[in-house]
mmCIF file of C-alpha atoms in Angstrom:
data_model
loop_
_atom_site.group_PDB
_atom_site.id
_atom_site.type_symbol
_atom_site.label_atom_id
_atom_site.label_comp_id
_atom_site.label_asym_id
_atom_site.label_seq_id
_atom_site.Cartn_x
_atom_site.Cartn_y
_atom_site.Cartn_z
ATOM 1 C CA UNK G 630 12.533 123.757 150.649
ATOM 2 C CA UNK G 631 15.225 122.090 148.527
ATOM 3 C CA UNK G 632 16.112 123.990 145.360
ATOM 4 C CA UNK G 633 17.689 121.113 143.416
ATOM 5 C CA UNK G 634 16.779 117.668 144.626
ATOM 6 C CA UNK G 635 17.969 114.364 143.295
ATOM 7 C CA UNK G 636 17.086 110.816 144.216
ATOM 8 C CA UNK G 637 18.309 108.438 145.337
ATOM 9 C CA UNK G 638 21.117 109.734 147.515
ATOM 10 C CA UNK G 639 22.858 106.356 147.539
ATOM 11 C CA UNK G 640 22.711 103.620 144.934
ATOM 12 C CA UNK G 641 24.519 100.290 145.177
ATOM 13 C CA UNK G 642 24.038 97.924 142.289
ATOM 14 C CA UNK G 643 25.665 95.076 140.421
ATOM 15 C CA UNK G 644 27.537 95.301 137.158
ATOM 16 C CA UNK G 645 25.296 94.974 134.148
ATOM 17 C CA UNK G 646 22.217 96.427 135.816
ATOM 18 C CA UNK G 647 20.273 99.444 134.569
ATOM 19 C CA UNK G 648 19.510 102.289 136.965
ATOM 20 C CA UNK G 649 18.038 105.785 136.946
ATOM 21 C CA UNK G 650 18.702 108.929 138.925
ATOM 22 C CA UNK G 651 16.045 111.634 139.095
ATOM 23 C CA UNK G 652 16.557 115.366 139.424
ATOM 24 C CA UNK G 653 14.128 118.196 139.940
ATOM 25 C CA UNK G 654 14.647 121.917 140.463
ATOM 26 C CA UNK G 655 12.096 124.379 141.805
ATOM 27 C CA UNK G 656 14.070 127.516 140.969
ATOM 28 C CA UNK G 657 12.397 128.183 137.645
ATOM 29 C CA UNK G 658 15.739 127.800 135.870
ATOM 30 C CA UNK G 659 15.962 127.103 132.154
ATOM 31 C CA UNK G 660 19.184 125.095 132.190
ATOM 32 C CA UNK G 661 20.070 121.838 133.920
ATOM 33 C CA UNK G 662 23.223 119.752 134.024
ATOM 34 C CA UNK G 663 24.649 116.429 135.044
ATOM 35 C CA UNK G 664 28.163 116.342 136.470
ATOM 36 C CA UNK G 665 30.249 113.344 137.508
ATOM 37 C CA UNK G 666 32.699 113.547 140.414
ATOM 38 C CA UNK G 667 35.202 110.712 140.332
ATOM 39 C CA UNK G 668 37.328 109.222 143.097
ATOM 40 C CA UNK G 669 39.883 112.004 142.632
ATOM 41 C CA UNK G 670 37.116 114.520 143.363
ATOM 42 C CA UNK G 671 37.276 116.030 139.874
ATOM 43 C CA UNK G 672 33.902 117.411 138.718
ATOM 44 C CA UNK G 673 33.310 116.908 135.031
ATOM 45 C CA UNK G 674 30.351 117.975 132.902
ATOM 46 C CA UNK G 675 28.372 115.176 131.295
ATOM 47 C CA UNK G 676 25.289 116.836 129.843
ATOM 48 C CA UNK G 677 23.553 120.168 129.755
ATOM 49 C CA UNK G 678 19.962 120.835 128.758
ATOM 50 C CA UNK G 679 18.223 124.094 128.057
ATOM 51 C CA UNK G 680 14.412 124.134 128.047
ATOM 52 C CA UNK G 681 14.325 120.357 127.586
ATOM 53 C CA UNK G 682 16.750 120.437 124.673
ATOM 54 C CA UNK G 683 20.143 118.718 124.795
ATOM 55 C CA UNK G 684 22.935 121.265 124.438
ATOM 56 C CA UNK G 685 26.041 119.396 125.508
ATOM 57 C CA UNK G 686 26.927 115.729 125.458
ATOM 58 C CA UNK G 687 30.494 115.690 126.648
ATOM 59 C CA UNK G 688 31.591 112.439 124.955
ATOM 60 C CA UNK G 689 29.683 110.379 127.453
ATOM 61 C CA UNK G 690 29.159 106.692 126.530
ATOM 62 C CA UNK G 691 25.748 106.111 125.042
ATOM 63 C CA UNK G 692 24.936 103.825 127.972
ATOM 64 C CA UNK G 693 24.106 107.129 129.687
ATOM 65 C CA UNK G 694 20.843 108.603 128.473
ATOM 66 C CA UNK G 695 19.481 111.806 129.950
ATOM 67 C CA UNK G 696 15.808 112.663 129.659
ATOM 68 C CA UNK G 697 14.157 115.979 130.322
ATOM 69 C CA UNK G 698 10.336 115.699 130.383
ATOM 70 C CA UNK G 699 10.091 119.404 131.231
ATOM 71 C CA UNK G 700 12.527 122.132 132.107
ATOM 72 C CA UNK G 701 12.253 121.429 135.841
ATOM 73 C CA UNK G 702 13.351 117.808 135.524
ATOM 74 C CA UNK G 703 16.431 116.110 134.174
ATOM 75 C CA UNK G 704 16.770 112.400 134.785
ATOM 76 C CA UNK G 705 19.731 110.182 134.034
ATOM 77 C CA UNK G 706 19.360 106.569 132.989
ATOM 78 C CA UNK G 707 22.396 104.318 132.889
ATOM 79 C CA UNK G 708 22.385 100.977 131.082
ATOM 80 C CA UNK G 709 24.714 98.049 131.624
ATOM 81 C CA UNK G 710 26.501 99.565 134.582
ATOM 82 C CA UNK G 711 30.259 99.091 134.787
ATOM 83 C CA UNK G 712 32.658 99.275 137.740
ATOM 84 C CA UNK G 713 34.088 102.505 136.331
ATOM 85 C CA UNK G 714 30.711 104.174 136.604
ATOM 86 C CA UNK G 715 31.130 104.290 140.382
ATOM 87 C CA UNK G 716 31.199 107.974 141.290
ATOM 88 C CA UNK G 717 29.083 110.765 142.709
ATOM 89 C CA UNK G 718 26.663 112.220 140.180
ATOM 90 C CA UNK G 719 25.503 115.780 140.711
ATOM 91 C CA UNK G 720 22.570 117.452 139.081
ATOM 92 C CA UNK G 721 22.697 121.243 138.786
ATOM 93 C CA UNK G 722 20.679 124.094 137.363
ATOM 94 C CA UNK G 723 21.283 127.670 136.341
ATOM 95 C CA UNK G 724 19.051 130.540 135.345
ATOM 96 C CA UNK G 725 20.357 130.794 131.822
ATOM 97 C CA UNK G 726 22.491 128.870 129.396
ATOM 98 C CA UNK G 727 26.055 130.042 129.148
ATOM 99 C CA UNK G 728 27.281 130.270 132.708
ATOM 100 C CA UNK G 729 26.563 133.942 133.274
ATOM 101 C CA UNK G 730 24.977 133.152 136.604
ATOM 102 C CA UNK G 731 25.835 130.671 139.285
ATOM 103 C CA UNK G 732 24.861 127.026 139.187
ATOM 104 C CA UNK G 733 23.002 125.369 142.053
ATOM 105 C CA UNK G 734 23.774 121.750 142.814
ATOM 106 C CA UNK G 735 21.751 118.891 144.164
ATOM 107 C CA UNK G 736 23.022 116.803 147.076
ATOM 108 C CA UNK G 737 24.538 114.208 144.778
ATOM 109 C CA UNK G 738 23.903 110.524 144.160
ATOM 110 C CA UNK G 739 26.683 108.232 145.293
ATOM 111 C CA UNK G 740 26.665 105.317 142.856
ATOM 112 C CA UNK G 741 28.617 102.193 143.720
ATOM 113 C CA UNK G 742 28.807 99.414 141.162
ATOM 114 C CA UNK G 743 29.916 96.065 142.562
ATOM 115 C CA UNK V 240 47.158 121.508 129.854
ATOM 116 C CA UNK V 241 44.068 121.413 132.056
ATOM 117 C CA UNK V 242 41.437 124.023 131.354
ATOM 118 C CA UNK V 243 41.378 125.152 134.979
ATOM 119 C CA UNK V 244 44.316 124.483 137.263
ATOM 120 C CA UNK V 245 44.577 124.734 141.019
ATOM 121 C CA UNK V 246 47.112 123.653 143.609
ATOM 122 C CA UNK V 247 45.400 120.686 145.290
ATOM 123 C CA UNK V 248 46.994 121.416 148.677
ATOM 124 C CA UNK V 249 46.270 120.643 151.410
ATOM 125 C CA UNK V 250 46.919 124.024 152.911
ATOM 126 C CA UNK V 251 47.173 123.573 156.677
ATOM 127 C CA UNK V 252 46.898 126.911 158.448
ATOM 128 C CA UNK V 253 46.302 127.957 162.070
ATOM 129 C CA UNK V 254 43.126 129.729 163.090
ATOM 130 C CA UNK V 255 43.334 133.431 162.421
ATOM 131 C CA UNK V 256 45.780 133.080 159.551
ATOM 132 C CA UNK V 257 45.369 134.612 156.131
ATOM 133 C CA UNK V 258 45.504 132.184 153.229
ATOM 134 C CA UNK V 259 45.395 132.737 149.482
ATOM 135 C CA UNK V 260 44.578 130.381 146.634
ATOM 136 C CA UNK V 261 45.268 130.925 142.973
ATOM 137 C CA UNK V 262 43.694 129.377 139.937
ATOM 138 C CA UNK V 263 44.710 129.658 136.280
ATOM 139 C CA UNK V 264 42.522 129.076 133.260
ATOM 140 C CA UNK V 265 43.455 128.402 129.665
ATOM 141 C CA UNK V 266 40.477 129.690 127.665
ATOM 142 C CA UNK V 267 40.843 133.402 127.140
ATOM 143 C CA UNK V 268 37.189 133.580 126.057
ATOM 144 C CA UNK V 269 36.119 132.790 129.601
ATOM 145 C CA UNK V 270 33.522 135.257 130.726
ATOM 146 C CA UNK V 271 32.295 134.199 134.155
ATOM 147 C CA UNK V 272 34.254 133.104 137.167
ATOM 148 C CA UNK V 273 33.264 131.692 140.517
ATOM 149 C CA UNK V 274 34.641 130.216 143.692
ATOM 150 C CA UNK V 275 32.679 127.313 145.095
ATOM 151 C CA UNK V 276 33.143 125.544 148.392
ATOM 152 C CA UNK V 277 32.659 121.820 148.811
ATOM 153 C CA UNK V 278 32.541 120.136 152.197
ATOM 154 C CA UNK V 279 33.300 116.434 152.529
ATOM 155 C CA UNK V 280 30.550 114.311 150.983
ATOM 156 C CA UNK V 281 28.446 117.375 150.178
ATOM 157 C CA UNK V 282 27.544 119.265 147.042
ATOM 158 C CA UNK V 283 29.487 122.295 145.797
ATOM 159 C CA UNK V 284 28.017 125.595 146.944
ATOM 160 C CA UNK V 285 28.710 129.048 145.620
ATOM 161 C CA UNK V 286 31.110 131.006 147.794
ATOM 162 C CA UNK V 287 31.314 134.048 145.565
ATOM 163 C CA UNK V 288 31.271 135.207 141.986
ATOM 164 C CA UNK V 289 34.415 136.903 140.731
ATOM 165 C CA UNK V 290 34.028 140.200 138.940
ATOM 166 C CA UNK V 291 36.556 142.083 136.842
ATOM 167 C CA UNK V 292 36.762 144.769 139.474
ATOM 168 C CA UNK V 293 37.292 142.215 142.232
ATOM 169 C CA UNK V 294 34.881 141.688 145.051
ATOM 170 C CA UNK V 295 34.833 141.237 148.777
ATOM 171 C CA UNK V 296 32.413 139.464 151.068
ATOM 172 C CA UNK V 297 33.362 139.706 154.711
ATOM 173 C CA UNK V 298 36.612 137.825 155.220
ATOM 174 C CA UNK V 299 36.720 136.660 151.601
ATOM 175 C CA UNK V 300 38.189 138.610 148.702
ATOM 176 C CA UNK V 301 38.268 137.443 145.098
ATOM 177 C CA UNK V 302 40.341 138.954 142.303
ATOM 178 C CA UNK V 303 40.427 138.389 138.564
ATOM 179 C CA UNK V 304 43.404 139.071 136.320
ATOM 180 C CA UNK V 305 42.267 138.605 132.727
ATOM 181 C CA UNK V 306 45.628 139.486 131.214
ATOM 182 C CA UNK V 307 47.371 136.703 133.121
ATOM 183 C CA UNK V 308 44.298 134.456 133.158
ATOM 184 C CA UNK V 309 44.199 133.790 136.845
ATOM 185 C CA UNK V 310 41.764 134.142 139.708
ATOM 186 C CA UNK V 311 42.582 134.394 143.360
ATOM 187 C CA UNK V 312 40.746 133.908 146.636
ATOM 188 C CA UNK V 313 41.975 135.432 149.864
ATOM 189 C CA UNK V 314 40.611 134.312 153.217
ATOM 190 C CA UNK V 315 41.419 136.480 156.209
ATOM 191 C CA UNK V 316 41.149 135.497 159.876
ATOM 192 C CA UNK V 317 40.605 131.811 159.039
ATOM 193 C CA UNK V 318 38.048 129.915 161.090
ATOM 194 C CA UNK V 319 37.875 126.195 161.774
ATOM 195 C CA UNK V 320 34.659 126.195 159.779
ATOM 196 C CA UNK V 321 36.529 127.376 156.688
ATOM 197 C CA UNK V 322 38.045 123.898 156.351
ATOM 198 C CA UNK V 323 36.776 122.604 153.021
ATOM 199 C CA UNK V 324 37.762 122.197 149.389
ATOM 200 C CA UNK V 325 37.653 125.408 147.352
ATOM 201 C CA UNK V 326 36.778 124.965 143.712
ATOM 202 C CA UNK V 327 37.684 127.457 141.023
ATOM 203 C CA UNK V 328 35.009 127.544 138.303
ATOM 204 C CA UNK V 329 35.187 129.118 134.880
ATOM 205 C CA UNK V 330 32.432 129.481 132.297
ATOM 206 C CA UNK V 331 33.885 130.170 128.840
ATOM 207 C CA UNK V 332 31.728 132.109 126.447
ATOM 208 C CA UNK V 333 29.728 129.902 124.103
ATOM 209 C CA UNK V 334 30.534 126.591 125.786
ATOM 210 C CA UNK V 335 27.383 126.377 127.910
ATOM 211 C CA UNK V 336 29.094 124.701 130.818
ATOM 212 C CA UNK V 337 30.923 125.356 134.045
ATOM 213 C CA UNK V 338 34.473 124.052 134.099
ATOM 214 C CA UNK V 339 35.788 123.107 137.496
ATOM 215 C CA UNK V 340 39.323 123.023 138.784
ATOM 216 C CA UNK V 341 40.378 120.034 140.845
ATOM 217 C CA UNK V 342 39.957 122.040 144.024
ATOM 218 C CA UNK V 343 42.272 123.196 146.803
ATOM 219 C CA UNK V 344 41.899 121.589 150.202
ATOM 220 C CA UNK V 345 42.102 123.894 153.191
ATOM 221 C CA UNK V 346 42.480 122.688 156.752
ATOM 222 C CA UNK V 347 42.280 125.289 159.475
ATOM 223 C CA UNK V 348 43.896 124.011 162.646
ATOM 224 C CA UNK V 349 43.025 124.963 166.217
#
């Protein structure tokens, strides 16, 4: 029974396309995040949401638009994909906002833009 | 200066060895600290939280030094299965995010 699940696991697409990644958590957590892990394996926060409200947008280009229809879901839509968007995108959730408790991560979506 | 700094390694150690990793953080308002483990092509998973008093879980011991702003992880009696990247994670008060170090690669050799 997967706690944080994201789909798809792999995504290969051409430059200029628009794509979405979906994330769902069944932990009853209030807070969800998107992280990007680049080719150097560095994990960097993109967005955090608390109870469907955007809390952090870490200077991410506005081609990236997160959407949280309810607190169990946080999807990521990316417009006009660029080569530099190639990375692994991880969704995560935590019980509360603020990092007092651990974060649980999804399996990741490996995005390759060609 | 990076917010969370780690030696990227790799640390190559024989089975049974004891190995220690350090991590330094720049934000003195940091309130929560964790060590995560990430296997190749997998998601990060919590190894242990780090408390002010230090904590131990089997072969793993974590310590926090707030005055010097560093965290350590000690692994005793290394196993082949300990080979992974160990990520230091800091959550500064009021920032609503987890800040990751670049990770330290450990290879335990037979």
